[in-house]
Structures are given as C-alpha cells and as structure tokens.
Coordinates of C-alpha atoms in Angstrom, one line a residue:
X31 CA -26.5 37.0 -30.0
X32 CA -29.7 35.4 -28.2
X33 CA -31.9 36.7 -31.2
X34 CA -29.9 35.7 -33.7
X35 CA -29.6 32.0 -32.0
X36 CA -33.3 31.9 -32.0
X37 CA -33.6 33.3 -35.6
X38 CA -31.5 30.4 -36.5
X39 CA -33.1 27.6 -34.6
X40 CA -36.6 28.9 -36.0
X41 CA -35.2 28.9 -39.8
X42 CA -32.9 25.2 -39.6
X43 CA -32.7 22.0 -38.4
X44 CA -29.6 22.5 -36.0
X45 CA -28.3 19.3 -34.4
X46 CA -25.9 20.2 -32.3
X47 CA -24.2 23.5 -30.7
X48 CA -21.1 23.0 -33.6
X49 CA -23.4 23.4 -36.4
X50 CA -24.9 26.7 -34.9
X51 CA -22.1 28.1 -34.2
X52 CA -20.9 27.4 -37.9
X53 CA -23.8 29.6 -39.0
X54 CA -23.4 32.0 -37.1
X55 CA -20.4 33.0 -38.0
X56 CA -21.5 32.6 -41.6
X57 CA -24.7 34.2 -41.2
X58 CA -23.8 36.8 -38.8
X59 CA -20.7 38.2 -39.2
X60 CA -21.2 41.5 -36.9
X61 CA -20.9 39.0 -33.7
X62 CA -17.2 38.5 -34.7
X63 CA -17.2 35.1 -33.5
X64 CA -14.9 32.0 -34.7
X65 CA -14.5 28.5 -33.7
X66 CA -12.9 29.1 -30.3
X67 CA -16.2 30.5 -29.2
X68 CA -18.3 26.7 -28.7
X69 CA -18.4 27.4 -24.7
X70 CA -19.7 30.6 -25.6
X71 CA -22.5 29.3 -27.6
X72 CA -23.1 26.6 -25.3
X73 CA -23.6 29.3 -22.1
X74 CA -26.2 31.1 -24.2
X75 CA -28.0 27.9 -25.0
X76 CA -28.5 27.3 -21.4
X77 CA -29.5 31.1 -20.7
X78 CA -32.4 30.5 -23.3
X79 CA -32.8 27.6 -21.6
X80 CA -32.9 25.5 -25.2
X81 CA -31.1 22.2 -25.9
X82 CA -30.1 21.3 -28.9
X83 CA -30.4 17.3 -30.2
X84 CA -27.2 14.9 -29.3
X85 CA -25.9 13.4 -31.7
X86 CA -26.1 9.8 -30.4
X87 CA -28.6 7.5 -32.2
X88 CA -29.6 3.5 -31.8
X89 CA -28.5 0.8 -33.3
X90 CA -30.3 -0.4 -36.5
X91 CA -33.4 -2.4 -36.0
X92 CA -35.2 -4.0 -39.2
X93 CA -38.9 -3.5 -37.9
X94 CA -38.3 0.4 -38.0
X95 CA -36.5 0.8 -41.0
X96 CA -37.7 4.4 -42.4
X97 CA -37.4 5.6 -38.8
X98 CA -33.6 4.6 -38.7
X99 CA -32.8 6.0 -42.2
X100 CA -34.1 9.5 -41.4
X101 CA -32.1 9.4 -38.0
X102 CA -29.0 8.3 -39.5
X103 CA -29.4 11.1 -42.4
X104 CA -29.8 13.6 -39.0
X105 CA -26.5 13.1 -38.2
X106 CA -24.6 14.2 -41.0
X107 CA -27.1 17.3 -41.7
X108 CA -25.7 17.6 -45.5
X109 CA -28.5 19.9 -46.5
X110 CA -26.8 22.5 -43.9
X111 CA -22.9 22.0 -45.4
X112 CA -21.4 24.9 -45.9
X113 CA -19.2 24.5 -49.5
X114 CA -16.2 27.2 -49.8
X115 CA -15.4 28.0 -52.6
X116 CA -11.8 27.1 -54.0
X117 CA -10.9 30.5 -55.6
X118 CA -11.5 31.8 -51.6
X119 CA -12.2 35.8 -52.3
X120 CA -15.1 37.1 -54.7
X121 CA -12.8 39.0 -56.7
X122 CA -11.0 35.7 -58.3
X123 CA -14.5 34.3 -58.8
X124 CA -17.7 34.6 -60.3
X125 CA -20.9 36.3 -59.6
X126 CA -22.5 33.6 -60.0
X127 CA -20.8 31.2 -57.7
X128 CA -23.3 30.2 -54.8
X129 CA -20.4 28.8 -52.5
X130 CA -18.7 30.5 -49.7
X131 CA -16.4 33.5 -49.8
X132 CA -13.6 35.2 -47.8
X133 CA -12.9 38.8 -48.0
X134 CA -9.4 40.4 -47.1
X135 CA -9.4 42.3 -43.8
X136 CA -7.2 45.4 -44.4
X137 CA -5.4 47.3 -42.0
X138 CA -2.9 49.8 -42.6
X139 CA 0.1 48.3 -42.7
X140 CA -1.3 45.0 -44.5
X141 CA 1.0 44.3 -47.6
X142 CA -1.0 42.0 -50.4
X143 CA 2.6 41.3 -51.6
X144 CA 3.4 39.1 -48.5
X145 CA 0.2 36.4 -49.6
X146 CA -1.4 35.1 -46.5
X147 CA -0.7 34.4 -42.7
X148 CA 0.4 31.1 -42.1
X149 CA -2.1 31.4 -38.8
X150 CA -4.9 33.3 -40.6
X151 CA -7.5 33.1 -37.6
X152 CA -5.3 31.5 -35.1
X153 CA -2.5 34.6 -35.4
X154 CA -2.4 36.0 -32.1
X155 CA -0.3 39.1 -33.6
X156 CA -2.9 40.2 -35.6
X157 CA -6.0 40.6 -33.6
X158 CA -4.0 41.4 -30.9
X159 CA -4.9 38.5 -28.5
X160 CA -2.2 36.6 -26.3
X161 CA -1.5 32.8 -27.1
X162 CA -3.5 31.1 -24.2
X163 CA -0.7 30.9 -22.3
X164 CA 2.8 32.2 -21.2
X165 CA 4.5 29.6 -23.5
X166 CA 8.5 29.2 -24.6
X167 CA 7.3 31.6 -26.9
X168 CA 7.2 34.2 -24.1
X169 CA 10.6 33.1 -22.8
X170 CA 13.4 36.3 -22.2
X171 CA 15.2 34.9 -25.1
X172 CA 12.7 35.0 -27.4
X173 CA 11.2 38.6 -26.8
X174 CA 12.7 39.5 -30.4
X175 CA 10.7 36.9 -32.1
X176 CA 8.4 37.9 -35.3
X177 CA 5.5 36.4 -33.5
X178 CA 5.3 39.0 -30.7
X179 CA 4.8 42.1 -33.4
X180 CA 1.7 43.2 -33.4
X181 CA 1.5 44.1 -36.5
X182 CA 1.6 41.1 -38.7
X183 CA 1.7 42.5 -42.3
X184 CA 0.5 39.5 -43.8
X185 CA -3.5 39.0 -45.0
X186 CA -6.1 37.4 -43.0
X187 CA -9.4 37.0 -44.0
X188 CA -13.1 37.0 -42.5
X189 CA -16.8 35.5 -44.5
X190 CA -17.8 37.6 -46.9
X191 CA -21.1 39.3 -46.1
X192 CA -23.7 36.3 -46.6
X193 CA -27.4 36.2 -47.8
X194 CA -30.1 35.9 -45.2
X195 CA -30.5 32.2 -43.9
X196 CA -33.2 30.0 -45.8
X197 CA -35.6 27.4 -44.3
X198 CA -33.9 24.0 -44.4
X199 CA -35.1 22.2 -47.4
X200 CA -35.4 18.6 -45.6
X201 CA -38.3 17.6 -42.6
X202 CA -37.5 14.2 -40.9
X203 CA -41.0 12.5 -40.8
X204 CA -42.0 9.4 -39.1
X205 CA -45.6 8.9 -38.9
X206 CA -46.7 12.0 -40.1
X207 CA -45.2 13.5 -37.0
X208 CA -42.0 16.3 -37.6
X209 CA -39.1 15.3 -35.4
X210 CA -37.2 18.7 -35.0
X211 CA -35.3 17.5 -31.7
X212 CA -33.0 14.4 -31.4
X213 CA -34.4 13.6 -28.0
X214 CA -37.8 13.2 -29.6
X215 CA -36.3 10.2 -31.4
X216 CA -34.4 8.3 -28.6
X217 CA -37.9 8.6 -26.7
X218 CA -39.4 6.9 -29.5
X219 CA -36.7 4.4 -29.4
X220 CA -36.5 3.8 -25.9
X221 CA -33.0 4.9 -26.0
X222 CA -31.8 5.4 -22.3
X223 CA -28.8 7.9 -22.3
X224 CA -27.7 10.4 -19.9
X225 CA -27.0 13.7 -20.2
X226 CA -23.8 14.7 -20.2
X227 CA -21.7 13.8 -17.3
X228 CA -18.1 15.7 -15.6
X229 CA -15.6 15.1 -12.8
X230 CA -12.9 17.7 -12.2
X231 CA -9.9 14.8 -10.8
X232 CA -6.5 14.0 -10.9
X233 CA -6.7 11.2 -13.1
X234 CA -2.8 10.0 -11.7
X235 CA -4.7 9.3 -8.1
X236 CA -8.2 8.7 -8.9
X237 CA -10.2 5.5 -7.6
X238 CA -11.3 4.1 -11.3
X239 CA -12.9 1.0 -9.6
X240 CA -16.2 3.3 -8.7
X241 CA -16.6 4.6 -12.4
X242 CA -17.2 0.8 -13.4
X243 CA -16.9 -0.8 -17.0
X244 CA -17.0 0.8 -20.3
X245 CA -17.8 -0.1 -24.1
X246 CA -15.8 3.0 -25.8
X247 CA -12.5 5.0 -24.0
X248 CA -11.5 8.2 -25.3
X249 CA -7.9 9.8 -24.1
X250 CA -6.0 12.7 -25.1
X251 CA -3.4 12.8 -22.4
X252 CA -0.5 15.5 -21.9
X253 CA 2.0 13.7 -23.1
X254 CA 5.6 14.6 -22.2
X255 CA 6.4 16.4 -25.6
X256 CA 9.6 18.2 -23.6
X257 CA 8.2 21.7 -24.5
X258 CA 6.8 24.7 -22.4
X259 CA 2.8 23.8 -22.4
X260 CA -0.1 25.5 -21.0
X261 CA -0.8 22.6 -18.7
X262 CA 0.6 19.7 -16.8
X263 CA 2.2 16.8 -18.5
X264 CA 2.5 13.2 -17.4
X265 CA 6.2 11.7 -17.6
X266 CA 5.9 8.2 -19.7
X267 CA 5.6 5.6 -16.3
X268 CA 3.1 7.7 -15.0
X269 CA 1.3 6.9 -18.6
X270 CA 2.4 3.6 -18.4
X271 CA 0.7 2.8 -15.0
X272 CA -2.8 4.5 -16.2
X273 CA -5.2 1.4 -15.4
X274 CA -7.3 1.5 -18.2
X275 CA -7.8 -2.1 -17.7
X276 CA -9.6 -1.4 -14.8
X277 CA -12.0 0.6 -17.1
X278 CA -12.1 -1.7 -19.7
X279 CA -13.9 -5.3 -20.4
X280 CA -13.0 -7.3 -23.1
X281 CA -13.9 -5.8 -26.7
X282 CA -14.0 -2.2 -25.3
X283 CA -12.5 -0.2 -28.0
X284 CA -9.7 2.8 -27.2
X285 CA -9.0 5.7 -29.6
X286 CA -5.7 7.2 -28.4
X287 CA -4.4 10.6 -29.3
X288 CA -0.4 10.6 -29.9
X289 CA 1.8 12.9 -30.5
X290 CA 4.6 12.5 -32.6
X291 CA 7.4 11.8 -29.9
X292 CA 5.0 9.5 -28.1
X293 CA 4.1 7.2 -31.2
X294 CA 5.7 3.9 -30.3
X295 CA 5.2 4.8 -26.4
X296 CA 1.2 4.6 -27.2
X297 CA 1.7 1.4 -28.6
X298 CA 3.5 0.3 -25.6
X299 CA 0.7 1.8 -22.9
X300 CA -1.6 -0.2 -25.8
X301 CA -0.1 -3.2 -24.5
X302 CA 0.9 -2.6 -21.0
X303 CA -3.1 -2.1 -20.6
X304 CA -4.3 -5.4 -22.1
X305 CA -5.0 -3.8 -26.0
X306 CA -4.2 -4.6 -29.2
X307 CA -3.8 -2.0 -31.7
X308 CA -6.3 -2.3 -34.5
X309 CA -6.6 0.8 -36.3
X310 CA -4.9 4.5 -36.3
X311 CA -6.9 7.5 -37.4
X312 CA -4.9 10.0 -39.0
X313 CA -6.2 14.1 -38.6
X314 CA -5.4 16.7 -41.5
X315 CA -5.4 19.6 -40.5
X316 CA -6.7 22.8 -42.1
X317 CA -6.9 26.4 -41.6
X318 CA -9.4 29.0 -42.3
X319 CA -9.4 29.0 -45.4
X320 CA -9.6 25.0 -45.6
X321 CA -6.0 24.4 -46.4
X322 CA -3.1 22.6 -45.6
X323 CA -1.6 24.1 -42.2
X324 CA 1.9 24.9 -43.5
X325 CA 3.4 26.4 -40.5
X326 CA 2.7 24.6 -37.3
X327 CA 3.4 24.9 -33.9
X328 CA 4.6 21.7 -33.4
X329 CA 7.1 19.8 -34.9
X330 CA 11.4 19.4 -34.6
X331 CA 12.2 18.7 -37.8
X332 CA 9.1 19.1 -39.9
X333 CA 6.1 21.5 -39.4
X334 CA 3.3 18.8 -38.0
X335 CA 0.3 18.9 -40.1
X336 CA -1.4 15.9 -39.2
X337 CA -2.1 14.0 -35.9
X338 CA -2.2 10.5 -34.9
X339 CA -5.2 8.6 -33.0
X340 CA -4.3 5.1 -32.4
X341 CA -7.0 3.0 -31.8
X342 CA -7.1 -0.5 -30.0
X343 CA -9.2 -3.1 -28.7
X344 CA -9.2 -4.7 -25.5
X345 CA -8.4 -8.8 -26.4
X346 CA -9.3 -11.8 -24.2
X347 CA -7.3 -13.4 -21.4
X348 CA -5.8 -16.0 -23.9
X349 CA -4.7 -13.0 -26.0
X350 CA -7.4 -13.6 -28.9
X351 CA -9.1 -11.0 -30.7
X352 CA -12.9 -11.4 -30.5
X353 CA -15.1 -8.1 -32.2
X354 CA -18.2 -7.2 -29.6
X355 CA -21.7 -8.1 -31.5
X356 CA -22.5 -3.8 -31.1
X357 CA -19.3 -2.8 -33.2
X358 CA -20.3 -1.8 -36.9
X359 CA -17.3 -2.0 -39.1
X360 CA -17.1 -0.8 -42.3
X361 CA -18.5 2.8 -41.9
X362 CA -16.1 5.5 -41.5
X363 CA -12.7 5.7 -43.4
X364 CA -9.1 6.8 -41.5
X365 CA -8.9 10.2 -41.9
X366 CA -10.4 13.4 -40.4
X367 CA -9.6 16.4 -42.5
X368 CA -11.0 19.4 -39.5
X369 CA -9.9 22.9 -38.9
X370 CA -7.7 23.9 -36.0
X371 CA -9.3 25.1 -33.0
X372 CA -7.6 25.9 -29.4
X373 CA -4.3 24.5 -28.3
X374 CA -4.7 20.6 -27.6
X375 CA -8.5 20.6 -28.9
X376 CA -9.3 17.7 -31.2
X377 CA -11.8 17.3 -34.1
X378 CA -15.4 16.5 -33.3
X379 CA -16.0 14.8 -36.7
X380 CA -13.9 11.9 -34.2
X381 CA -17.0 11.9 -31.9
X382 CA -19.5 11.0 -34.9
X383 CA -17.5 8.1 -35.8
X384 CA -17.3 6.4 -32.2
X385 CA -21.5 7.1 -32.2
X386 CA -21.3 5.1 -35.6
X387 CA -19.4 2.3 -34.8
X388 CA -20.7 2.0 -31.4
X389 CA -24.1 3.2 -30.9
X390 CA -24.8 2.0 -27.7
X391 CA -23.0 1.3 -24.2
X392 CA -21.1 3.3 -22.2
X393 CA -18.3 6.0 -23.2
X394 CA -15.9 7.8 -21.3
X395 CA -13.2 10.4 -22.4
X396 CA -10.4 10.6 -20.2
X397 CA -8.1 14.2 -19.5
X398 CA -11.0 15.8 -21.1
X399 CA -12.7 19.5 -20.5
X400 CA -15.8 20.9 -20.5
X401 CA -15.9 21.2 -24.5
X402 CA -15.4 18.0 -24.3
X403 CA -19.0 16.7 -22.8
X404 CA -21.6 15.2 -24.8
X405 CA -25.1 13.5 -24.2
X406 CA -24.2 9.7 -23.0
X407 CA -20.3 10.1 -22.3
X408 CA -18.3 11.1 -19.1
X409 CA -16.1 13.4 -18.9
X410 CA -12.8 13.7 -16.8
X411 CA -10.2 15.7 -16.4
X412 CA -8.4 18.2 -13.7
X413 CA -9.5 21.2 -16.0
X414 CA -13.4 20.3 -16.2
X415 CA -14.8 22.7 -13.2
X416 CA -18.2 21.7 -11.9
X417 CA -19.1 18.0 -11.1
X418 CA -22.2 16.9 -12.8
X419 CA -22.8 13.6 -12.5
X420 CA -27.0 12.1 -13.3
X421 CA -26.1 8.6 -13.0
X422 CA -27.4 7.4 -9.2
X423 CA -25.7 4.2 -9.0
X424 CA -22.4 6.3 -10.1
X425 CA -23.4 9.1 -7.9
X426 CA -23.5 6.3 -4.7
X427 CA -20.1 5.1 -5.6
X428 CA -18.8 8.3 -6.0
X429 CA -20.1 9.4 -2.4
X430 CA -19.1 6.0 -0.9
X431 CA -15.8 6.0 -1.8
X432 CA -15.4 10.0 -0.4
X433 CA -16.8 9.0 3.1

C-alpha cells in the first residue's frame, strides 16, 4: 500500500488523508480497502513519515487577493471529484462514458433477481465481518434473524477496474512558486495553528476551566437513544449539566449532532448552556452506490435516512444576538449529502464548512475519536487513546491542575 500512496502523492494534488484514501480505492482496487479504513491510511502516512496539507485556511485579506483565490479553490480540489455514473454497472452504460463504474461481485449463491443489498458495503453478512460490536442484534432472541446468515443472496458491488491515475491538471501558483503542501501556504500567511491536538477523558468529570475559551464547539454525544450501543450513553441531566458555557465566550458558534429522540432535548441543553439556536444542518445519507439509504439501522417508526446537527450561537448577557466580526455567512447551504461510514461517524464535508465560516480561532470537538483530529482543533473523548497535546500554555494547565 506504501508504493501505491507514493505513486499517488507523486501523480495529484492530495489535500488531505480523505481524498487519498478515495483514490485508492478507485485506483487500486487489489488493496480491498473502503471508507472504514481512514485510520489505516493515516498510520501509513506517518510510517512514510509524509503529511498531507490541512485543510484550514486564513481569512480573506484584500492585499493578497490571487493568493487567497488559489487557496480557497485548494479546498474543494474539484479537479480530483470522482463523478459515478448514474446507470452504476458498465453493462447498462456506454463505452464511452468516462464516469465511474460498479461491477457486481458474484458469489455462488448471489441471486440477480433479489436487486441489491440494502447495506451494500456496510453488510456485515456478506463479507463476513461482525457489526463492531455485540449489539441487540446479537441478543439470544434474535439469533434467528436474517442479518446473522452469512450468506446474504442479495448483490453488492466493488469499482470497476479503473484506468491508471493521470497528473492533476491544475498547479496553485503564487509568485511563480508551486505550492503542493497546505502548510507551505499558512507559512506564507503567518497562520499560527497547531497540529492536531487529543485527550482521552471522561468528559462527565473533566475540569473544563484549564482548556480555556473557544470560537467553534463541535459535539456528537451518546445520547440516550434507549438501544443496545457499542458505547456508553449519557442519561439527559447528565447532558443537561455539560458546561459548555464554561467553554464558550459570547458569539462562539455550536454545531450539535441529534438524534431523532433527542431533538427538542438539544434545544433544551441549547438553552440551558447560554445558546440560541440559529441554524440546523440536515445529513442525507447515501450508500455505496450514492443513493438513498433505504434500510437503516435506526429508526422506530421510519427507517432514518437523514441526521440532524443543530447549530447555535452563544448570545450576550442581556440575551441579544450579536454575530462575531470572523463569522462569514452566506457560504455553505444546509445540507450534507455524504456516505455512511462506521457506527456513530459523521460526515467530514461538516468540518470544511466550520473552516469556511470560521477560518480562524480556536475549535474543539467534544466526545470525539481519533478520526476525529484535525490540524488546529482539539480533540476529546474517553475513546481517543494517546494524549497529544502541542499547545504549552494548555500543556501547563493541564499539568497544574493534575498535581
């Protein structure tokens, strides 16, 4: 896999471990890897000892206008998009069609009249993996269940064979100069960011008074869904007494993942913590073959195919709403439309719009993992492993508070 990452760093402008990962499952299907695999990715990185850009960026300053424009284009690499192709299988297209293809992975007891797997990728059944945990679907009383045969008759598909990958047709150039690395361009901007930063904690005990104030807050918690999950849960007073506020200053800006049960309860924490709810982002989700998920996991009385992220700012004392001079408005629209990854794991796409709207300041994602880490944010959760932290003064507060 090394040489093939290096093959593919040599031939494209990769931004960031995502987009690699994307190509190499297009490009090399013989690795049999899929989207589950970014930790994967992200070890061999650091065995090559390469770093890949972040995809942070500064805020836009009128005296460096052409260097700005070819740095925002960076982040949404279009010239690297991989199209699929609607009619999904070569045989119900055209030879001529230059977009993507699946091809129909046959086993003996596959049955074309049964259309496709409702979990394509994701079935556990089918390539013979276990869910990633013991789940109700394990329970005694459910031993009988469809999901536990192994041999799921339905189709799945992988990428059709690909052509070889082509030099990117698109140089960044300020200068004269070729910026192929990201952190070539914050150093030319003077952009001061940390690498990415983790602390494995219980996040019900923890002393948020050393961490300090932040611009952007980032949670995903374990809501109390009332199902068997493959991790801890907080009831809703425990969520209720989360002291964001302590985090927060006022302007910083929240994005909240919900779950259907906990809807109005995130409005109430939203409250409880001093925030107004300005905005909700909505995720579609699709599966492998960039469709509607039809057959969820979740969901009582409907299949869920969508997520909620509510998103709220932190008002004044007097209750007022007053937008920090950093936020740009206006950039991004409501809705994420990303594939399904791992249980719990949320889009990245939602990562590239807090980076647009807030380009600078401090970020923090709370009941994170190590996935979760990026350039300029930190990361914590009880899952994370390791402590990293590169940030002294946070490092002397952190040490402080332990002795």
């Amino acid at each position: 896999m090394e040489s093939a990452i290096l093959e593919l760093i040599s031939h494209n402008d990769i931004t960031d471990p995502n987009q690699l990962l994307r190509l190499l499952i297009f490009h090399y299907p013989s690795l049999n890897l899929s989207f589950n695999h970014y930790d994967l990715i992200t070890d061999s990185l650091s065995n090559l000892r390469l770093s890949l850009p972040s995809t942070s960026y500064t805020p836009f300053s009128p005296q460096k206008p052409s260097l700005y424009s070819s740095y925002a284009r960076s982040i949404i690499p279009d010239e690297n998009f991989i199209q699929i192709c609607p009619n999904t299988t070569r045989s119900d297209c055209t030879l001529e069609c230059t977009s993507v293809h699946f091809q129909p992975i046959l086993k003996p007891y596959s049955d074309h009249s049964f259309g496709h797997c409702s979990y394509l990728n994701t079935c556990y059944p089918f390539y013979n993996n276990t869910p990633p945990s013991l789940s109700n679907a394990f329970q005694a009383t459910k031993l009988n269940s469809p999901r536990l045969d192994r041999t799921c008759r339905y189709l799945h598909f992988e990428l059709e064979q690909p052509t070889p990958p082509t030099k990117s047709r698109y140089t960044d150039l300020v200068d004269g100069e070729s910026l192929n690395y990201r952190s070539d361009l914050d150093k030319l901007l003077n952009n001061k960011r940390f690498p990415a930063q983790y602390l494995n904690c219980d996040l019900r005990s923890f002393d948020y008074n050393t961490l300090g104030k932040f611009q952007i807050i980032v949670a995903d918690p374990p809501w109390d869904i009332h199902m068997s999950l493959p991790y801890g849960t907080l009831t809703d007073d425990e969520m209720r007494k989360m002291p964001m506020s302590t985090l927060s200053e006022e302007g910083t800006l929240i994005f909240l993942w919900v779950t259907g049960r906990a809807m109005d309860l995130g409005r109430e924490c939203l409250s409880i913590w001093g925030f107004k709810r300005v905005e909700e982002i909505a995720w579609v989700k699709i599966n492998q073959l960039q469709r509607l998920i039809r057959t969820g996991r979740t969901g009582h009385w409907l299949n869920h195919t969508k997520e909620h992220c509510l998103v709220g700012i932190k008002v004044s004392e007097d209750g007022v709403v007053r937008w920090p001079e950093w936020l740009n408005k206006g950039i991004d629209c409501d809705v994420i439309v990303s594939e399904v990854r791992e249980t719990s794991r949320k889009p990245d796409e939602l990562y590239g719009m807090i980076e647009r709207c807030c380009p600078s300041g401090r970020k923090v994602e709370l009941f994170g993992r190590r996935h979760n880490g990026r350039d300029g944010w930190l990361t914590l959760g009880n899952q994370i492993g390791k402590d990293v932290v590169h940030d002294n003064d946070l490092a002397s507060r952190l040490n402080a508070r332990c002795v």
